[in-house]
PDB file of C-alpha atoms in Angstrom:
ATOM      1  CA  MET W  70     160.440  84.256 101.852  1.00 56.00           C
ATOM      2  CA  ASP W  71     160.913  81.443 104.397  1.00 63.00           C
ATOM      3  CA  PHE W  72     157.362  80.779 105.624  1.00 70.00           C
ATOM      4  CA  TYR W  73     158.280  78.892 108.794  1.00 75.00           C
ATOM      5  CA  THR W  74     160.909  81.433 109.845  1.00 73.00           C
ATOM      6  CA  ILE W  75     158.359  84.222 109.423  1.00 72.00           C
ATOM      7  CA  ILE W  76     155.718  82.321 111.411  1.00 78.00           C
ATOM      8  CA  ASN W  77     158.217  81.904 114.246  1.00 80.00           C
ATOM      9  CA  GLN W  78     158.918  85.644 114.168  1.00 76.00           C
ATOM     10  CA  ILE W  79     155.195  86.418 114.274  1.00 77.00           C
ATOM     11  CA  LEU W  80     154.742  83.989 117.183  1.00 83.00           C
ATOM     12  CA  VAL W  81     157.443  85.907 119.066  1.00 85.00           C
ATOM     13  CA  LEU W  82     155.422  89.103 118.545  1.00 83.00           C
ATOM     14  CA  PHE W  83     152.301  87.510 119.979  1.00 87.00           C
ATOM     15  CA  ILE W  84     154.198  86.060 122.938  1.00 91.00           C
ATOM     16  CA  VAL W  85     155.273  89.610 123.792  1.00 90.00           C
ATOM     17  CA  LEU W  86     151.636  90.698 123.333  1.00 87.00           C
ATOM     18  CA  PHE W  87     150.496  88.106 125.883  1.00 91.00           C
ATOM     19  CA  LEU W  88     153.254  89.277 128.210  1.00 95.00           C
ATOM     20  CA  GLY W  89     151.713  92.762 127.998  1.00 92.00           C
ATOM     21  CA  TYR W  90     148.324  91.246 128.860  1.00 91.00           C
ATOM     22  CA  PHE W  91     149.863  89.422 131.841  1.00 95.00           C
ATOM     23  CA  ILE W  92     151.738  92.402 133.311  1.00 96.00           C
ATOM     24  CA  LYS W  93     148.599  94.546 133.107  1.00 93.00           C
ATOM     25  CA  LYS W  94     146.514  91.837 134.785  1.00 93.00           C
ATOM     26  CA  LYS W  95     149.114  91.572 137.546  1.00 95.00           C
ATOM     27  CA  ASP W  96     149.171  95.371 138.008  1.00 94.00           C
ATOM     28  CA  ILE W  97     152.840  95.578 137.090  1.00 96.00           C
ATOM     29  CA  ILE W  98     151.728  98.477 134.920  1.00 94.00           C
ATOM     30  CA  ASP W  99     148.452 100.392 135.209  1.00 93.00           C
ATOM     31  CA  GLU W 100     146.242 102.189 132.680  1.00 87.00           C
ATOM     32  CA  TYR W 101     148.145 105.461 133.115  1.00 91.00           C
ATOM     33  CA  ALA W 102     151.490 103.791 132.409  1.00 92.00           C
ATOM     34  CA  ASN W 103     150.062 101.985 129.381  1.00 87.00           C
ATOM     35  CA  LYS W 104     148.718 105.231 127.907  1.00 84.00           C
ATOM     36  CA  LYS W 105     152.118 106.845 128.367  1.00 90.00           C
ATOM     37  CA  LEU W 106     153.813 103.884 126.673  1.00 89.00           C
ATOM     38  CA  ALA W 107     151.318 104.137 123.790  1.00 85.00           C
ATOM     39  CA  SER W 108     152.079 107.835 123.465  1.00 85.00           C
ATOM     40  CA  LEU W 109     155.811 107.068 123.499  1.00 90.00           C
ATOM     41  CA  VAL W 110     155.389 104.584 120.637  1.00 87.00           C
ATOM     42  CA  ILE W 111     153.205 106.845 118.479  1.00 82.00           C
ATOM     43  CA  LYS W 112     155.105 110.082 119.070  1.00 87.00           C
ATOM     44  CA  VAL W 113     158.707 108.880 119.413  1.00 92.00           C
ATOM     45  CA  THR W 114     159.643 105.311 118.488  1.00 91.00           C
ATOM     46  CA  VAL W 115     157.499 104.922 115.329  1.00 85.00           C
ATOM     47  CA  PRO W 116     158.756 108.254 113.879  1.00 89.00           C
ATOM     48  CA  CYS W 117     162.324 107.089 114.603  1.00 92.00           C
ATOM     49  CA  LEU W 118     161.538 103.748 112.925  1.00 87.00           C
ATOM     50  CA  ILE W 119     160.332 105.602 109.822  1.00 84.00           C
ATOM     51  CA  ILE W 120     163.354 107.909 109.698  1.00 91.00           C
ATOM     52  CA  ASN W 121     165.710 104.987 110.305  1.00 88.00           C
ATOM     53  CA  SER W 122     164.231 103.077 107.357  1.00 79.00           C
ATOM     54  CA  MET W 123     164.752 106.073 105.088  1.00 80.00           C
ATOM     55  CA  MET W 124     168.385 106.509 106.123  1.00 83.00           C
ATOM     56  CA  GLU W 125     169.097 103.325 104.174  1.00 71.00           C
ATOM     57  CA  GLN W 126     170.011 104.287 100.600  1.00 61.00           C
ATOM     58  CA  ILE W 127     167.500 102.080  98.765  1.00 65.00           C
ATOM     59  CA  GLU W 128     167.388 102.365  94.986  1.00 66.00           C
ATOM     60  CA  LEU W 129     163.866 103.684  94.706  1.00 66.00           C
ATOM     61  CA  GLY W 130     162.840 106.437  92.317  1.00 70.00           C
ATOM     62  CA  ALA W 131     160.018 108.955  92.286  1.00 75.00           C
ATOM     63  CA  LYS W 132     157.987 106.655  90.032  1.00 79.00           C
ATOM     64  CA  GLU W 133     158.065 103.822  92.574  1.00 80.00           C
ATOM     65  CA  ILE W 134     157.283 106.145  95.496  1.00 82.00           C
ATOM     66  CA  LEU W 135     154.304 107.623  93.642  1.00 86.00           C
ATOM     67  CA  GLY W 136     153.249 104.089  92.717  1.00 87.00           C
ATOM     68  CA  ILE W 137     153.196 103.027  96.383  1.00 88.00           C
ATOM     69  CA  LEU W 138     151.279 106.168  97.352  1.00 89.00           C
ATOM     70  CA  GLY W 139     148.806 105.710  94.505  1.00 92.00           C
ATOM     71  CA  LEU W 140     148.254 102.089  95.510  1.00 92.00           C
ATOM     72  CA  SER W 141     147.571 103.161  99.088  1.00 92.00           C
ATOM     73  CA  ILE W 142     145.058 105.811  98.001  1.00 94.00           C
ATOM     74  CA  ALA W 143     143.276 103.253  95.811  1.00 94.00           C
ATOM     75  CA  VAL W 144     143.056 100.752  98.696  1.00 94.00           C
ATOM     76  CA  TYR W 145     141.692 103.402 101.079  1.00 94.00           C
ATOM     77  CA  ILE W 146     139.066 104.427  98.506  1.00 95.00           C
ATOM     78  CA  PHE W 147     138.057 100.765  98.243  1.00 94.00           C
ATOM     79  CA  MET W 148     137.854 100.420 102.027  1.00 95.00           C
ATOM     80  CA  PHE W 149     135.843 103.648 102.256  1.00 95.00           C
ATOM     81  CA  LEU W 150     133.314 102.218  99.787  1.00 95.00           C
ATOM     82  CA  MET W 151     133.123  99.110 101.962  1.00 95.00           C
ATOM     83  CA  THR W 152     132.026 101.271 104.915  1.00 94.00           C
ATOM     84  CA  PHE W 153     128.720 101.803 103.117  1.00 94.00           C
ATOM     85  CA  ILE W 154     128.214  98.103 102.408  1.00 94.00           C
ATOM     86  CA  VAL W 155     129.467  96.079 105.402  1.00 94.00           C
ATOM     87  CA  PRO W 156     127.387  97.731 108.196  1.00 93.00           C
ATOM     88  CA  ARG W 157     124.201  97.115 106.184  1.00 92.00           C
ATOM     89  CA  LEU W 158     125.319  93.623 105.255  1.00 92.00           C
ATOM     90  CA  ILE W 159     125.745  92.528 108.876  1.00 92.00           C
ATOM     91  CA  GLY W 160     122.832  94.567 110.283  1.00 92.00           C
ATOM     92  CA  VAL W 161     124.663  97.068 112.470  1.00 90.00           C
ATOM     93  CA  LYS W 162     122.478  99.269 114.665  1.00 88.00           C
ATOM     94  CA  LYS W 163     122.282 102.910 113.595  1.00 86.00           C
ATOM     95  CA  GLU W 164     123.975 104.175 116.756  1.00 86.00           C
ATOM     96  CA  ASN W 165     127.022 101.961 116.119  1.00 90.00           C
ATOM     97  CA  ILE W 166     127.521 102.520 112.384  1.00 91.00           C
ATOM     98  CA  GLY W 167     130.278 105.117 112.854  1.00 90.00           C
ATOM     99  CA  VAL W 168     132.431 102.810 114.981  1.00 91.00           C
ATOM    100  CA  TYR W 169     132.070  99.973 112.465  1.00 94.00           C
ATOM    101  CA  LYS W 170     132.952 102.320 109.601  1.00 94.00           C
ATOM    102  CA  PHE W 171     136.075 103.357 111.500  1.00 94.00           C
ATOM    103  CA  MET W 172     137.021  99.732 112.192  1.00 94.00           C
ATOM    104  CA  ILE W 173     136.671  98.884 108.499  1.00 94.00           C
ATOM    105  CA  MET W 174     138.816 101.808 107.359  1.00 94.00           C
ATOM    106  CA  PHE W 175     141.661 101.803 109.857  1.00 94.00           C
ATOM    107  CA  SER W 176     143.955  98.918 110.741  1.00 92.00           C
ATOM    108  CA  ASN W 177     146.523  98.662 113.502  1.00 87.00           C
ATOM    109  CA  VAL W 178     149.406 100.181 111.540  1.00 84.00           C
ATOM    110  CA  GLY W 179     151.637 101.708 114.221  1.00 72.00           C
ATOM    111  CA  PHE W 180     151.569  98.979 116.859  1.00 72.00           C
ATOM    112  CA  MET W 181     151.337  95.874 114.650  1.00 82.00           C
ATOM    113  CA  GLY W 182     151.723  96.844 110.998  1.00 84.00           C
ATOM    114  CA  PHE W 183     155.339  97.972 111.161  1.00 84.00           C
ATOM    115  CA  PRO W 184     156.594  95.092 113.367  1.00 84.00           C
ATOM    116  CA  VAL W 185     154.841  92.411 111.279  1.00 85.00           C
ATOM    117  CA  ILE W 186     155.942  93.902 107.933  1.00 89.00           C
ATOM    118  CA  GLU W 187     159.535  94.097 109.195  1.00 84.00           C
ATOM    119  CA  SER W 188     159.430  90.488 110.405  1.00 81.00           C
ATOM    120  CA  ILE W 189     158.232  89.348 106.953  1.00 85.00           C
ATOM    121  CA  TYR W 190     160.220  91.500 104.529  1.00 85.00           C
ATOM    122  CA  GLY W 191     163.005  93.067 106.597  1.00 83.00           C
ATOM    123  CA  LYS W 192     163.972  96.678 107.259  1.00 78.00           C
ATOM    124  CA  GLU W 193     163.754  97.675 103.593  1.00 79.00           C
ATOM    125  CA  ALA W 194     159.992  97.159 103.666  1.00 85.00           C
ATOM    126  CA  ILE W 195     159.562  99.795 106.407  1.00 84.00           C
ATOM    127  CA  PHE W 196     160.414 102.411 103.775  1.00 83.00           C
ATOM    128  CA  TYR W 197     157.606 101.161 101.524  1.00 86.00           C
ATOM    129  CA  THR W 198     155.242 100.913 104.477  1.00 88.00           C
ATOM    130  CA  SER W 199     156.021 104.458 105.635  1.00 84.00           C
ATOM    131  CA  ILE W 200     155.039 105.851 102.228  1.00 86.00           C
ATOM    132  CA  TYR W 201     152.033 103.550 102.005  1.00 90.00           C
ATOM    133  CA  ASN W 202     150.769 104.701 105.403  1.00 85.00           C
ATOM    134  CA  LEU W 203     150.770 108.418 104.600  1.00 83.00           C
ATOM    135  CA  PRO W 204     147.011 108.417 103.825  1.00 86.00           C
ATOM    136  CA  PHE W 205     146.372 106.538 107.084  1.00 85.00           C
ATOM    137  CA  ASN W 206     148.183 109.169 109.139  1.00 75.00           C
ATOM    138  CA  ALA W 207     146.363 111.966 107.346  1.00 77.00           C
ATOM    139  CA  LEU W 208     142.901 110.373 107.509  1.00 84.00           C
ATOM    140  CA  ILE W 209     142.663 108.813 110.962  1.00 83.00           C
ATOM    141  CA  TYR W 210     142.528 112.156 112.806  1.00 74.00           C
ATOM    142  CA  THR W 211     140.211 113.750 110.248  1.00 79.00           C
ATOM    143  CA  LEU W 212     137.887 111.257 108.574  1.00 87.00           C
ATOM    144  CA  GLY W 213     138.362 108.866 111.512  1.00 86.00           C
ATOM    145  CA  ILE W 214     137.145 111.431 114.037  1.00 81.00           C
ATOM    146  CA  TYR W 215     134.184 112.256 111.801  1.00 84.00           C
ATOM    147  CA  LEU W 216     133.167 108.579 111.539  1.00 89.00           C
ATOM    148  CA  ILE W 217     133.356 108.039 115.299  1.00 84.00           C
ATOM    149  CA  SER W 218     131.502 111.262 116.138  1.00 81.00           C
ATOM    150  CA  MET W 219     128.698 110.648 113.616  1.00 79.00           C
ATOM    151  CA  ASP W 220     127.115 108.255 116.113  1.00 64.00           C
ATOM    152  CA  ASN W 221     126.348 111.065 118.567  1.00 66.00           C
ATOM    153  CA  LYS W 222     125.940 113.915 116.048  1.00 61.00           C
ATOM    154  CA  ASN W 223     128.767 115.963 117.527  1.00 57.00           C
ATOM    155  CA  ASN W 224     130.029 118.789 115.383  1.00 54.00           C
ATOM    156  CA  VAL W 225     133.740 118.149 115.039  1.00 59.00           C
ATOM    157  CA  ARG W 226     136.056 120.786 113.629  1.00 60.00           C
ATOM    158  CA  PHE W 227     139.293 119.611 112.114  1.00 57.00           C
ATOM    159  CA  LYS W 228     142.548 121.470 112.484  1.00 65.00           C
ATOM    160  CA  ILE W 229     145.163 121.305 109.755  1.00 66.00           C
ATOM    161  CA  LYS W 230     147.819 120.589 112.378  1.00 69.00           C
ATOM    162  CA  ASP W 231     146.111 117.246 113.117  1.00 64.00           C
ATOM    163  CA  ILE W 232     147.238 115.998 109.697  1.00 70.00           C
ATOM    164  CA  PHE W 233     150.868 116.795 110.495  1.00 78.00           C
ATOM    165  CA  ASN W 234     151.165 114.236 113.284  1.00 79.00           C
ATOM    166  CA  PRO W 235     154.577 112.787 114.281  1.00 85.00           C
ATOM    167  CA  ALA W 236     154.417 109.931 111.760  1.00 81.00           C
ATOM    168  CA  VAL W 237     153.699 112.250 108.811  1.00 82.00           C
ATOM    169  CA  CYS W 238     156.449 114.640 109.945  1.00 88.00           C
ATOM    170  CA  ALA W 239     158.841 111.684 110.192  1.00 88.00           C
ATOM    171  CA  VAL W 240     158.022 110.656 106.620  1.00 84.00           C
ATOM    172  CA  ILE W 241     158.724 114.220 105.413  1.00 88.00           C
ATOM    173  CA  ILE W 242     162.062 114.306 107.282  1.00 92.00           C
ATOM    174  CA  GLY W 243     162.894 110.824 106.034  1.00 87.00           C
ATOM    175  CA  LEU W 244     162.128 111.731 102.426  1.00 83.00           C
ATOM    176  CA  ILE W 245     164.426 114.758 102.668  1.00 90.00           C
ATOM    177  CA  ILE W 246     167.226 112.539 104.020  1.00 89.00           C
ATOM    178  CA  PHE W 247     166.565 109.927 101.320  1.00 82.00           C
ATOM    179  CA  SER W 248     166.145 112.334  98.389  1.00 81.00           C
ATOM    180  CA  PHE W 249     169.263 114.379  99.117  1.00 86.00           C
ATOM    181  CA  LYS W 250     171.264 111.327 100.261  1.00 84.00           C
ATOM    182  CA  ILE W 251     172.060 113.024 103.565  1.00 89.00           C
ATOM    183  CA  THR W 252     174.372 111.076 105.876  1.00 89.00           C
ATOM    184  CA  LEU W 253     173.639 111.840 109.503  1.00 91.00           C
ATOM    185  CA  PRO W 254     176.501 111.980 112.026  1.00 94.00           C
ATOM    186  CA  TYR W 255     177.199 108.631 113.707  1.00 95.00           C
ATOM    187  CA  VAL W 256     175.795 109.759 117.070  1.00 97.00           C
ATOM    188  CA  ALA W 257     172.525 110.960 115.503  1.00 95.00           C
ATOM    189  CA  SER W 258     172.021 107.899 113.283  1.00 95.00           C
ATOM    190  CA  GLN W 259     172.767 105.428 116.090  1.00 96.00           C
ATOM    191  CA  THR W 260     170.440 107.267 118.471  1.00 97.00           C
ATOM    192  CA  VAL W 261     167.605 107.118 115.922  1.00 96.00           C
ATOM    193  CA  ARG W 262     168.323 103.440 115.239  1.00 93.00           C
ATOM    194  CA  MET W 263     168.390 102.509 118.934  1.00 95.00           C
ATOM    195  CA  ILE W 264     165.067 104.251 119.630  1.00 96.00           C
ATOM    196  CA  ALA W 265     163.546 102.709 116.486  1.00 90.00           C
ATOM    197  CA  GLU W 266     164.386  99.227 117.789  1.00 89.00           C
ATOM    198  CA  LEU W 267     162.144  99.854 120.809  1.00 92.00           C
ATOM    199  CA  THR W 268     159.041 100.015 118.579  1.00 88.00           C
ATOM    200  CA  THR W 269     158.327  96.314 118.211  1.00 84.00           C
ATOM    201  CA  PRO W 270     158.536  95.169 121.871  1.00 90.00           C
ATOM    202  CA  LEU W 271     156.822  98.296 123.241  1.00 90.00           C
ATOM    203  CA  SER W 272     154.052  98.102 120.636  1.00 83.00           C
ATOM    204  CA  MET W 273     153.159  94.512 121.433  1.00 86.00           C
ATOM    205  CA  LEU W 274     153.280  95.162 125.194  1.00 90.00           C
ATOM    206  CA  VAL W 275     150.902  98.109 124.761  1.00 87.00           C
ATOM    207  CA  ILE W 276     148.411  96.062 122.704  1.00 82.00           C
ATOM    208  CA  GLY W 277     148.448  93.212 125.213  1.00 86.00           C
ATOM    209  CA  ALA W 278     147.972  95.566 128.154  1.00 87.00           C
ATOM    210  CA  SER W 279     145.142  97.360 126.321  1.00 81.00           C
ATOM    211  CA  LEU W 280     143.253  94.078 125.940  1.00 82.00           C
ATOM    212  CA  ALA W 281     143.529  93.173 129.626  1.00 85.00           C
ATOM    213  CA  ASP W 282     140.517  95.201 130.808  1.00 76.00           C
ATOM    214  CA  ILE W 283     138.001  93.876 128.281  1.00 77.00           C
ATOM    215  CA  LYS W 284     135.269  91.610 129.653  1.00 74.00           C
ATOM    216  CA  ILE W 285     135.721  88.580 127.451  1.00 70.00           C
ATOM    217  CA  LYS W 286     132.388  86.979 128.390  1.00 70.00           C
ATOM    218  CA  ASN W 287     130.479  89.886 126.794  1.00 65.00           C
ATOM    219  CA  ILE W 288     132.310  89.563 123.475  1.00 69.00           C
ATOM    220  CA  PHE W 289     131.217  86.062 122.515  1.00 71.00           C
ATOM    221  CA  SER W 290     127.571  87.126 122.169  1.00 74.00           C
ATOM    222  CA  ASN W 291     128.325  89.711 119.464  1.00 79.00           C
ATOM    223  CA  SER W 292     128.177  87.684 116.244  1.00 86.00           C
ATOM    224  CA  LYS W 293     128.463  90.843 114.117  1.00 90.00           C
ATOM    225  CA  LEU W 294     132.052  91.345 115.291  1.00 91.00           C
ATOM    226  CA  TYR W 295     133.010  87.879 114.076  1.00 92.00           C
ATOM    227  CA  ILE W 296     131.472  88.452 110.635  1.00 92.00           C
ATOM    228  CA  TYR W 297     133.172  91.845 110.468  1.00 93.00           C
ATOM    229  CA  SER W 298     136.521  90.332 111.514  1.00 93.00           C
ATOM    230  CA  PHE W 299     136.264  87.615 108.861  1.00 94.00           C
ATOM    231  CA  LEU W 300     135.724  90.258 106.181  1.00 95.00           C
ATOM    232  CA  LYS W 301     138.392  92.617 107.527  1.00 95.00           C
ATOM    233  CA  LEU W 302     141.121  90.089 108.285  1.00 95.00           C
ATOM    234  CA  LEU W 303     140.718  87.706 105.346  1.00 95.00           C
ATOM    235  CA  VAL W 304     138.232  88.642 102.609  1.00 95.00           C
ATOM    236  CA  PHE W 305     139.406  92.206 101.939  1.00 96.00           C
ATOM    237  CA  PRO W 306     143.159  91.408 102.021  1.00 95.00           C
ATOM    238  CA  ILE W 307     142.662  88.458  99.672  1.00 95.00           C
ATOM    239  CA  LEU W 308     140.687  90.644  97.234  1.00 94.00           C
ATOM    240  CA  ILE W 309     143.495  93.223  97.322  1.00 93.00           C
ATOM    241  CA  TYR W 310     146.074  90.453  96.855  1.00 92.00           C
ATOM    242  CA  MET W 311     144.313  89.226  93.708  1.00 91.00           C
ATOM    243  CA  ILE W 312     144.209  92.751  92.267  1.00 90.00           C
ATOM    244  CA  VAL W 313     147.844  93.700  92.990  1.00 88.00           C
ATOM    245  CA  ARG W 314     149.062  90.384  91.587  1.00 85.00           C
ATOM    246  CA  LEU W 315     147.146  91.022  88.359  1.00 86.00           C
ATOM    247  CA  ILE W 316     148.772  94.453  88.097  1.00 83.00           C
ATOM    248  CA  GLY W 317     152.203  92.878  88.509  1.00 76.00           C
ATOM    249  CA  PHE W 318     153.762  94.621  91.530  1.00 79.00           C
ATOM    250  CA  ASN W 319     156.918  93.201  93.097  1.00 79.00           C
ATOM    251  CA  ASP W 320     156.741  91.081  96.261  1.00 83.00           C
ATOM    252  CA  ILE W 321     157.066  93.943  98.759  1.00 85.00           C
ATOM    253  CA  MET W 322     154.702  96.321  96.938  1.00 85.00           C
ATOM    254  CA  ALA W 323     152.154  93.514  96.651  1.00 86.00           C
ATOM    255  CA  GLY W 324     152.637  92.334 100.216  1.00 91.00           C
ATOM    256  CA  VAL W 325     152.475  95.628 102.111  1.00 92.00           C
ATOM    257  CA  PRO W 326     148.833  96.519 101.201  1.00 93.00           C
ATOM    258  CA  VAL W 327     147.707  92.938 101.839  1.00 94.00           C
ATOM    259  CA  ILE W 328     149.327  92.709 105.281  1.00 93.00           C
ATOM    260  CA  ILE W 329     148.327  96.246 106.343  1.00 93.00           C
ATOM    261  CA  THR W 330     144.705  95.693 105.267  1.00 94.00           C
ATOM    262  CA  GLY W 331     144.686  92.378 107.147  1.00 93.00           C
ATOM    263  CA  MET W 332     145.836  93.930 110.416  1.00 93.00           C
ATOM    264  CA  PRO W 333     143.310  94.051 113.305  1.00 90.00           C
ATOM    265  CA  VAL W 334     141.403  97.186 114.282  1.00 90.00           C
ATOM    266  CA  ALA W 335     143.529 100.259 114.989  1.00 86.00           C
ATOM    267  CA  ALA W 336     144.075 100.695 118.722  1.00 77.00           C
ATOM    268  CA  ASN W 337     143.248 104.384 118.176  1.00 76.00           C
ATOM    269  CA  ALA W 338     139.599 103.322 117.816  1.00 84.00           C
ATOM    270  CA  VAL W 339     139.197 103.131 121.589  1.00 78.00           C
ATOM    271  CA  ILE W 340     140.988 106.406 122.334  1.00 73.00           C
ATOM    272  CA  ILE W 341     139.085 108.371 119.661  1.00 77.00           C
ATOM    273  CA  SER W 342     135.755 106.804 120.699  1.00 80.00           C
ATOM    274  CA  LYS W 343     136.291 107.877 124.310  1.00 72.00           C
ATOM    275  CA  GLU W 344     137.217 111.396 123.271  1.00 68.00           C
ATOM    276  CA  TYR W 345     134.486 111.989 120.688  1.00 73.00           C
ATOM    277  CA  GLY W 346     131.515 110.142 122.180  1.00 75.00           C
ATOM    278  CA  GLY W 347     131.607 106.914 120.173  1.00 80.00           C
ATOM    279  CA  ASN W 348     130.860 103.475 121.583  1.00 82.00           C
ATOM    280  CA  ASP W 349     134.254 102.841 123.204  1.00 80.00           C
ATOM    281  CA  ILE W 350     133.102  99.460 124.603  1.00 80.00           C
ATOM    282  CA  LEU W 351     132.275  98.242 121.084  1.00 86.00           C
ATOM    283  CA  ALA W 352     135.588  99.650 119.842  1.00 85.00           C
ATOM    284  CA  SER W 353     137.450  97.781 122.605  1.00 81.00           C
ATOM    285  CA  GLU W 354     135.651  94.554 121.743  1.00 85.00           C
ATOM    286  CA  GLY W 355     136.492  95.052 118.062  1.00 88.00           C
ATOM    287  CA  VAL W 356     140.175  95.539 118.893  1.00 85.00           C
ATOM    288  CA  PHE W 357     140.176  92.452 121.123  1.00 83.00           C
ATOM    289  CA  ILE W 358     138.379  90.071 118.736  1.00 87.00           C
ATOM    290  CA  SER W 359     140.265  91.160 115.621  1.00 89.00           C
ATOM    291  CA  THR W 360     143.636  91.044 117.416  1.00 86.00           C
ATOM    292  CA  MET W 361     143.030  87.552 118.775  1.00 85.00           C
ATOM    293  CA  LEU W 362     141.772  86.239 115.420  1.00 89.00           C
ATOM    294  CA  SER W 363     144.751  87.803 113.647  1.00 88.00           C
ATOM    295  CA  ILE W 364     146.929  85.193 115.382  1.00 86.00           C
ATOM    296  CA  ILE W 365     145.345  82.777 112.888  1.00 89.00           C
ATOM    297  CA  THR W 366     144.721  85.041 109.887  1.00 92.00           C
ATOM    298  CA  ILE W 367     148.140  86.749 109.626  1.00 90.00           C
ATOM    299  CA  PRO W 368     149.972  83.397 109.142  1.00 89.00           C
ATOM    300  CA  LEU W 369     147.345  82.492 106.502  1.00 91.00           C
ATOM    301  CA  LEU W 370     148.059  85.733 104.635  1.00 92.00           C
ATOM    302  CA  VAL W 371     151.802  85.142 104.931  1.00 88.00           C
ATOM    303  CA  PHE W 372     151.326  81.639 103.494  1.00 87.00           C
ATOM    304  CA  LEU W 373     149.319  83.119 100.607  1.00 88.00           C
ATOM    305  CA  LEU W 374     152.044  85.697  99.887  1.00 86.00           C
ATOM    306  CA  SER W 375     154.828  83.099 100.068  1.00 81.00           C
ATOM    307  CA  ASN W 376     153.293  80.968  97.322  1.00 73.00           C
TER     308      ASN W 376
END
């Protein structure tokens, strides 16, 4: 792992993010266009990225796949336990506890996780990440909605179809292709690959544009967000790093949970908060602060993993 090469790649990602911020500020795109781009990434390009990664015939058996999935479940259980500790530790108001719980549990996997993981470990790591993120895709529209809605006591009913979102369906399709060593026709495979390559630039543009409407002057007075971000972006990933290293996982299996846990708040926090009556302003501020601080913390995590 060449640390300086990776840092340069990550800097490129953040330059594209700031470009997204700029084009939104200059009204080159508006909120409607940004939402449509976000939908395009979540529903089309990320699923293609997942399928594309699984078209590569990587020597990975059922034991390794179950190991990745088990590791992910263990990390999410740990993060869920932290949702009972961190809000009390930093003195979160009762009406905002649900949003903070959500921000602790769910990182920015789709828009930042995949691009950053790929820039560090290459395309092979997307396969690992796709399996690792299965619990995320299943939980964010079930447990995530519950956590956000608990602040206003809404009764939310979950539908089983919410679990089978495009990313989960892509993993299922990808696993079928991988398990049965199916070779797609050239036209199909190249189409999937071309669309998959749109994920990184579109994702970073969407994040940057999403941050453009936040009133920065109001954020600096919320000290709780900075304490939360320190825990989320550095403390928790380092704890997970220490544990996975003790267990003896290989570089990619050790790195994926550390990097994913150290990602900023999931952009979905704002959308779900608006839809289910959570504090969407707080969610927006959490996304903004954690994303900006991740410019510093992600290179620190990469340095830790490279040594």
